[in-house]
Coordinates of C-alpha atoms in Angstrom, one line a residue:
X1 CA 114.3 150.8 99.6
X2 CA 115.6 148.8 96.4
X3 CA 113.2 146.6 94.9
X4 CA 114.9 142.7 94.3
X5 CA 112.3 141.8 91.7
X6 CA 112.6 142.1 88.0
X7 CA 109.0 140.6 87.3
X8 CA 106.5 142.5 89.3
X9 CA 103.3 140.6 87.9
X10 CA 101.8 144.6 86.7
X11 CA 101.1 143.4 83.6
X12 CA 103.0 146.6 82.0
X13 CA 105.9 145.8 79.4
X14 CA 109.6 146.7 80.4
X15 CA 113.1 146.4 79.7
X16 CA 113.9 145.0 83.7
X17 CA 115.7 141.7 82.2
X18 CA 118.4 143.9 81.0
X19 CA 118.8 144.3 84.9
X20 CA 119.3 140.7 85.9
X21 CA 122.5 139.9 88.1
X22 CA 124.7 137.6 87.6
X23 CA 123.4 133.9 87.7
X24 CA 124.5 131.8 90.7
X25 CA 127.2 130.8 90.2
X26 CA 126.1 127.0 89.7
X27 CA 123.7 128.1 87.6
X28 CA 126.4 129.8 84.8
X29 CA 126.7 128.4 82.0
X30 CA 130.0 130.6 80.5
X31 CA 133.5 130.1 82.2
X32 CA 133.7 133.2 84.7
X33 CA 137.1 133.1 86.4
X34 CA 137.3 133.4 89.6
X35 CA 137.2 137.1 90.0
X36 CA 134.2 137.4 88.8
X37 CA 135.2 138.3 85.2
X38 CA 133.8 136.9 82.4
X39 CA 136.0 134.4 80.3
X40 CA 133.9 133.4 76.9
X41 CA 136.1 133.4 74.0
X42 CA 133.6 135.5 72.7
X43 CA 130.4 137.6 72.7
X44 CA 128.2 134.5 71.4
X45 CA 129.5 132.6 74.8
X46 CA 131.0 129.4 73.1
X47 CA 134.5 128.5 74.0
X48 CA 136.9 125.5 73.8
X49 CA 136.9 122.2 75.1
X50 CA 139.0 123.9 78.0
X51 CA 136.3 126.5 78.7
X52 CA 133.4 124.1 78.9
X53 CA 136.2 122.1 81.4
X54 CA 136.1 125.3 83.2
X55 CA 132.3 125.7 83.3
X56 CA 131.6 122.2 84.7
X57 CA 134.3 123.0 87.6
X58 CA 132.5 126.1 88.2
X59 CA 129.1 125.1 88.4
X60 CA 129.9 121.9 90.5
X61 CA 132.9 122.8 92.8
X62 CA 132.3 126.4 92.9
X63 CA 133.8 129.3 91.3
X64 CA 135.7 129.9 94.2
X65 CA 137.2 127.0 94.4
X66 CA 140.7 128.6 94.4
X67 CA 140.4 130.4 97.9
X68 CA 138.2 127.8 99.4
X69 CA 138.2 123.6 99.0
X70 CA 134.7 123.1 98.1
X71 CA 134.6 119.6 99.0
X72 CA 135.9 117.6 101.5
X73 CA 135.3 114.4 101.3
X74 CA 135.2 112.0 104.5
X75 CA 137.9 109.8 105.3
X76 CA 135.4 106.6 103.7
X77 CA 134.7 108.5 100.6
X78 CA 138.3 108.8 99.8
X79 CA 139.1 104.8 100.5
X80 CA 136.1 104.4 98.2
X81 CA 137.7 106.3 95.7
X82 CA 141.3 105.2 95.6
X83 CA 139.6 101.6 95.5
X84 CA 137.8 102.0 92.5
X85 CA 140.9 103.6 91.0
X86 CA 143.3 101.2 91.6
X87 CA 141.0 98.4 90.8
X88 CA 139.8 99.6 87.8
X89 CA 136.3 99.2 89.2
X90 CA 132.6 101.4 88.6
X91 CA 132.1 103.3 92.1
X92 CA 128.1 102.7 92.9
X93 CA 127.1 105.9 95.2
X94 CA 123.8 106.0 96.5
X95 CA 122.3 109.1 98.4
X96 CA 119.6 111.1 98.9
X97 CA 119.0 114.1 96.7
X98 CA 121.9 117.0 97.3
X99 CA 124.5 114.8 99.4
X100 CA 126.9 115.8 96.4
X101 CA 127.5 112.3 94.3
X102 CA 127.9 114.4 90.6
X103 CA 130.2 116.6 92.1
X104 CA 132.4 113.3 93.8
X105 CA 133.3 113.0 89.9
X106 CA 134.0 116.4 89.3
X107 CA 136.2 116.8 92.1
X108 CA 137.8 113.8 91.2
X109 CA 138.6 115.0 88.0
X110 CA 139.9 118.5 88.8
X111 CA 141.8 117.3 91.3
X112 CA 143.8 114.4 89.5
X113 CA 143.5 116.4 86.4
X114 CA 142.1 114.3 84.2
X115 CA 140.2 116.4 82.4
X116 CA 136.2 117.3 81.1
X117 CA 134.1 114.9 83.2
X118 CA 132.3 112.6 80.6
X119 CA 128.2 112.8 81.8
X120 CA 125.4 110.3 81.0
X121 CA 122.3 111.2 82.0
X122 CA 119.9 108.0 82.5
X123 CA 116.2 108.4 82.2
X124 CA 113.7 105.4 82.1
X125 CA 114.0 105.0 78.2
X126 CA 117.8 104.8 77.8
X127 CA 119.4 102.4 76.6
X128 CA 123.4 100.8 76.5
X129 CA 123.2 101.7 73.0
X130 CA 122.5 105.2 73.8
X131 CA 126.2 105.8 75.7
X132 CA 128.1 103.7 73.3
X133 CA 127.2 105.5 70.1
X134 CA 124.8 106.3 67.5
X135 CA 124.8 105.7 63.8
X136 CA 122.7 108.3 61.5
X137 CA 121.8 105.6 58.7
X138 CA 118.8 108.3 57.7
X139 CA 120.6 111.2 57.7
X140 CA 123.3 109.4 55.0
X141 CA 120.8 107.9 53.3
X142 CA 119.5 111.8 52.9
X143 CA 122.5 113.3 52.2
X144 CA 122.8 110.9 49.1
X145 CA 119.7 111.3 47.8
X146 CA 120.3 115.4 47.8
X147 CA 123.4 115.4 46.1
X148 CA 122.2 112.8 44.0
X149 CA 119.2 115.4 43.3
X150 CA 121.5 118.3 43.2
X151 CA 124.4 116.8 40.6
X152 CA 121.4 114.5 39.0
X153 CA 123.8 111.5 38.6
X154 CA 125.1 109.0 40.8
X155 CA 127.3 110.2 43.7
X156 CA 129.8 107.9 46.5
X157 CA 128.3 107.6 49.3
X158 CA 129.7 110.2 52.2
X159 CA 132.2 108.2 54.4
X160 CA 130.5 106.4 57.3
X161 CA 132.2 107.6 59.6
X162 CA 131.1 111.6 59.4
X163 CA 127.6 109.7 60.4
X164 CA 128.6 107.9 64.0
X165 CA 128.9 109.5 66.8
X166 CA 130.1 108.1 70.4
X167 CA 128.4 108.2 73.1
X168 CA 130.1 109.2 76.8
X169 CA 130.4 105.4 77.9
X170 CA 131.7 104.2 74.8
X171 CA 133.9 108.2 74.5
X172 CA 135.5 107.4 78.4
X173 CA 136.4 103.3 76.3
X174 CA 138.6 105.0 74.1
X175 CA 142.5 104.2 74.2
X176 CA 144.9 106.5 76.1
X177 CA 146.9 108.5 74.4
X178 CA 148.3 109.3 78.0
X179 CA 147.9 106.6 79.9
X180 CA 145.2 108.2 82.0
X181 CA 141.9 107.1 82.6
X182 CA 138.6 109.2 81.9
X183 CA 135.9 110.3 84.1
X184 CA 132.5 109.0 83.4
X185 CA 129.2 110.1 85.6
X186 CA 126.3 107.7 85.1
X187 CA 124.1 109.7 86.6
X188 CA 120.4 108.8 88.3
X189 CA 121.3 105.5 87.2
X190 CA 118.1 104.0 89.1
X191 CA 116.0 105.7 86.9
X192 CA 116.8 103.2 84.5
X193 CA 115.0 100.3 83.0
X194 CA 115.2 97.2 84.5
X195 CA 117.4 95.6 81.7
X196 CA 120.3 98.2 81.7
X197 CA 122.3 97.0 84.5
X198 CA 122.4 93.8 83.3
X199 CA 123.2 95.0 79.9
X200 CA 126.2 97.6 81.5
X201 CA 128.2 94.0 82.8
X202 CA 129.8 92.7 79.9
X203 CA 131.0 96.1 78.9
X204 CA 132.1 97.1 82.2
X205 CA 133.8 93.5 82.5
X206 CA 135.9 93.3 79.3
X207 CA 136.2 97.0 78.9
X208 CA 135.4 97.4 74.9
X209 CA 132.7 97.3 72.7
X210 CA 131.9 96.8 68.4
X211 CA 130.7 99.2 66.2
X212 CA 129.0 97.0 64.0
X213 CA 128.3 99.2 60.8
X214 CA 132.3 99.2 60.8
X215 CA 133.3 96.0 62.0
X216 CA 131.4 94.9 58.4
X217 CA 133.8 96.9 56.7
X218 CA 136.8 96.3 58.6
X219 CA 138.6 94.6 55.6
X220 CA 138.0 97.4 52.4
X221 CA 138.4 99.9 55.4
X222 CA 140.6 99.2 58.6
X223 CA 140.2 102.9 60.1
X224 CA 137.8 104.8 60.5
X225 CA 137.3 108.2 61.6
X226 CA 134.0 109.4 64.3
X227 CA 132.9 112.4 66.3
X228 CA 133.6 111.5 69.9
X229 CA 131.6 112.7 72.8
X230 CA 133.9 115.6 73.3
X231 CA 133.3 117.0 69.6
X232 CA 136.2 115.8 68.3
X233 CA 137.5 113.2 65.6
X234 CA 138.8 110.1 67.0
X235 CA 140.2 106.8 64.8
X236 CA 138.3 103.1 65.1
X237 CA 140.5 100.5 64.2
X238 CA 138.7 97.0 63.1
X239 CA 135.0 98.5 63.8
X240 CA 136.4 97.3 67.6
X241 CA 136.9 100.3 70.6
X242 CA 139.0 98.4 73.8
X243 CA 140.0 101.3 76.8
X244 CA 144.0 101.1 77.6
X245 CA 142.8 103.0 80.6
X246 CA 139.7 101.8 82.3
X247 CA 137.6 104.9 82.9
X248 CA 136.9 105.5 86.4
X249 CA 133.3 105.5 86.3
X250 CA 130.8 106.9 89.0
X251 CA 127.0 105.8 89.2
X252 CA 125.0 107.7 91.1
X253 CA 121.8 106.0 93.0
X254 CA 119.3 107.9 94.9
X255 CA 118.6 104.2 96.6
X256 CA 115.2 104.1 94.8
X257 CA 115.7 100.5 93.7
X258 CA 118.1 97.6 94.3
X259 CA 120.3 96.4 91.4
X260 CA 121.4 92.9 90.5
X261 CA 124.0 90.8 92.6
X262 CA 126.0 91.0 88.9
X263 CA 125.8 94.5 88.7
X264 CA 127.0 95.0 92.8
X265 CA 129.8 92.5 92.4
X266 CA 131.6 94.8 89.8
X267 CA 130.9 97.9 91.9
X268 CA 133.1 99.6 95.1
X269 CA 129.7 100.6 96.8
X270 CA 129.9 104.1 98.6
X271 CA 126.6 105.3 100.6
X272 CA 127.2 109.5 100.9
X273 CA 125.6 111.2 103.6
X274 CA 124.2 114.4 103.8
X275 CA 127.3 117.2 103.9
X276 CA 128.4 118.2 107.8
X277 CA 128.9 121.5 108.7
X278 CA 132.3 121.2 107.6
X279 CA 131.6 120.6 104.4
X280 CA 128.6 122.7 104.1
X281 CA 130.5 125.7 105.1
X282 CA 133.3 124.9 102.4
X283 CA 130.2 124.8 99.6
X284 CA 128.2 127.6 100.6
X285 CA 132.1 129.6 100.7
X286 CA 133.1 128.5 97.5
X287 CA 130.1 129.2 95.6
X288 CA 128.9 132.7 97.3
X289 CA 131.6 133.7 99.3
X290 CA 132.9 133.8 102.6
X291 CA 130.3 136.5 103.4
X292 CA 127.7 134.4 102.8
X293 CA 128.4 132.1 105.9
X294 CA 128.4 135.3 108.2
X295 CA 125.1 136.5 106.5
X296 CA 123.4 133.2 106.1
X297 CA 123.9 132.0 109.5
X298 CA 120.7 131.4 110.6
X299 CA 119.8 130.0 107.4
X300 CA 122.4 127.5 107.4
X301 CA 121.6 126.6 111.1
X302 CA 117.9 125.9 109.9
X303 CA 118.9 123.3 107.2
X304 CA 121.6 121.6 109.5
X305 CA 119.2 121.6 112.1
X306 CA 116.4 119.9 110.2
X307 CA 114.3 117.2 111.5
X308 CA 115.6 113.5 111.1
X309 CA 114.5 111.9 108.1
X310 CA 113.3 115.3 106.5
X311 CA 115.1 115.7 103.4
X312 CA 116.4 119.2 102.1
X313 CA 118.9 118.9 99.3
X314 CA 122.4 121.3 99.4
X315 CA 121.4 123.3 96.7
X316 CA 118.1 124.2 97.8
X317 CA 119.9 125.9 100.7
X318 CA 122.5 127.6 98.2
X319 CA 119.4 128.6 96.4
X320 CA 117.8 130.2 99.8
X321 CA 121.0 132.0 100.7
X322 CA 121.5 133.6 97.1
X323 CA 118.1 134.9 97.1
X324 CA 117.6 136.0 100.4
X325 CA 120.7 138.1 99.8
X326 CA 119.5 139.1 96.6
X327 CA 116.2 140.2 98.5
X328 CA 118.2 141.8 101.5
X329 CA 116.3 145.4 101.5
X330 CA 113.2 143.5 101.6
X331 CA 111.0 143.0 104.5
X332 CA 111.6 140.2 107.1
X333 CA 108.7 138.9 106.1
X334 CA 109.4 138.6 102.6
X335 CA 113.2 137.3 103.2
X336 CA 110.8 134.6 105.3
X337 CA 108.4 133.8 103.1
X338 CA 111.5 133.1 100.4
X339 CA 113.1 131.1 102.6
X340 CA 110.5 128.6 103.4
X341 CA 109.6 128.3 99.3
X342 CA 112.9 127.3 98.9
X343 CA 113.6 125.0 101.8
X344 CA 110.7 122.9 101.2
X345 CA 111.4 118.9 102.5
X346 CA 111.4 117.1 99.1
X347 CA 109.7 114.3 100.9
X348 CA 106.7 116.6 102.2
X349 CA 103.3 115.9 101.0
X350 CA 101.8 119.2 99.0

């Protein structure tokens, strides 16, 4: 009988991490096609702006996604959409844990192609400022006072520009050069504090934003080139950023808080449920396999047939099915005793 486990807790040094498997396939973090082959652009596993496209699709639609739709949306969640795209409005999706709101903005994106989902993460510190950009006054100020050290006279100070960096909100604001709108995820957007929902309206509303360190130069210097949020250089004209495309922005909610009447009214509100069995099978497919739904049938029986209420998110199942099959030669009990660790209700009491 094979042994599953790489760590065996003997307290005896070994080379078994040269043994791991491949990661799940949500958990890879290099663009593997969907045969299974490996396609960095090389052996340090950094790639192009298309390859970390790739990667994103992967992880959230599955690497399948070729022989299998990995999402299929319901009939609501498509009016949702095409509303908030055609008016140019935020889409607000609340659900519980694992009903699939990031991946909504993936699959919108990879299906209309428009490209490397934009993502801003919101935690309880973060602030509008944070997703519209960030100006590195210190690290100029540094870089002038070493090459003033270095050359021991006076020096011009390094263009401003090399120092600001946008953000993904203020990134997904930038003109067009083809017309088509960016995708932006704001995602766990109730994590945030009280004042940035308020602070989101007037940007949302007009669609543009100032960079004020340039808009005080605008006159000596009418352009100005910045990183973007993608890596790349991008022009400011006037210190001013206005979208020609208005992004098509999704905020995800886990309904832990309500948001202001301001907020809502700029919002196409969408409430996702937990996946069907439809759409479960078409996850579990396109990220393990069609093999996976004959193997993991009881599994997947378990979590659809959970108790009302009890809250189990989709990856914790895609979790238990890669193990357990990773674990197959293993006893029952084992497989079991898996199982149940990685099943665990999020909303049960330890």
């Amino acid at each position: 009988m094979s042994d599953w486990r790489i760590y065996r807790g003997a307290g005896l040094p070994h080379d078994g991490a040269r043994q791991l498997p491949d990661p799940p396939p949500w958990r890879e973090f290099t663009a593997r096609s969907p045969d299974g082959a490996d396609g960095r652009n090389g052996t340090d596993g950094t790639g192009d702006g298309a390859d970390n496209e790739e990667v994103d699709n992967a992880r959230r639609l599955g690497v399948k996604r070729r022989l299998v739709e990995s999402f299929h949306p319901r009939p609501e969640e498509v009016e949702a959409v095409n509303a908030a795209l055609q008016l140019r409005r935020p889409l607000l999706v609340t659900g519980t844990p694992g009903t699939g709101k990031s991946t909504l903005a993936h699959a919108v994106a990879h299906e209309l192609r428009l490209g490397r989902v934009l993502r801003w993460p919101i935690v309880s510190r973060t602030t509008l400022q944070d997703g519209l950009y960030h100006y590195d006054a210190i690290g100029r100020l540094q870089d002038v006072q070493l090459d003033r050290a270095v050359s021991g006279d006076a020096v011009a100070q390094p263009p401003i520009g090399s120092y600001i960096r946008l953000g993904p909100l203020g990134t997904a604001l930038l003109p067009s050069p083809d017309g088509l709108p960016r995708v932006l995820l704001i995602d766990e957007f109730d994590k945030s504090d009280i004042d940035l929902p308020n602070d989101l309206l007037n940007v949302l509303e007009e669609g543009e934003f100032t960079i004020r360190e340039l808009e005080r130069r605008a006159e000596r210097e009418p352009t100005t080139d910045v990183l973007s949020d993608d890596g790349t250089p991008v022009t400011v004209v006037g210190g001013r950023v206005r979208c020609t495309a208005f992004p098509f922005i999704i905020l995800t909610s886990n309904g832990e808080r309500d948001f202001p009447a301001a907020l809502l009214r700029r919002c196409i509100q969408l409430d996702l449920k937990p996946p069907g069995e439809k759409q479960l099978a078409a996850m579990v497919a396109a990220h393990l396999g069609e093999e996976a739904l004959e193997e993991g049938a009881e599994l997947i029986e378990r979590f659809l047939q959970r108790e009302p209420g009890e809250v189990v998110a989709t990856d914790q199942l895609l979790n238990a099915l890669y193990v357990t099959q990773r674990a197959a030669d293993a006893e029952q009990v084992t497989r079991n005793r898996l199982a149940e660790m990685l099943l665990r209700p999020l909303d049960r009491p330890r």
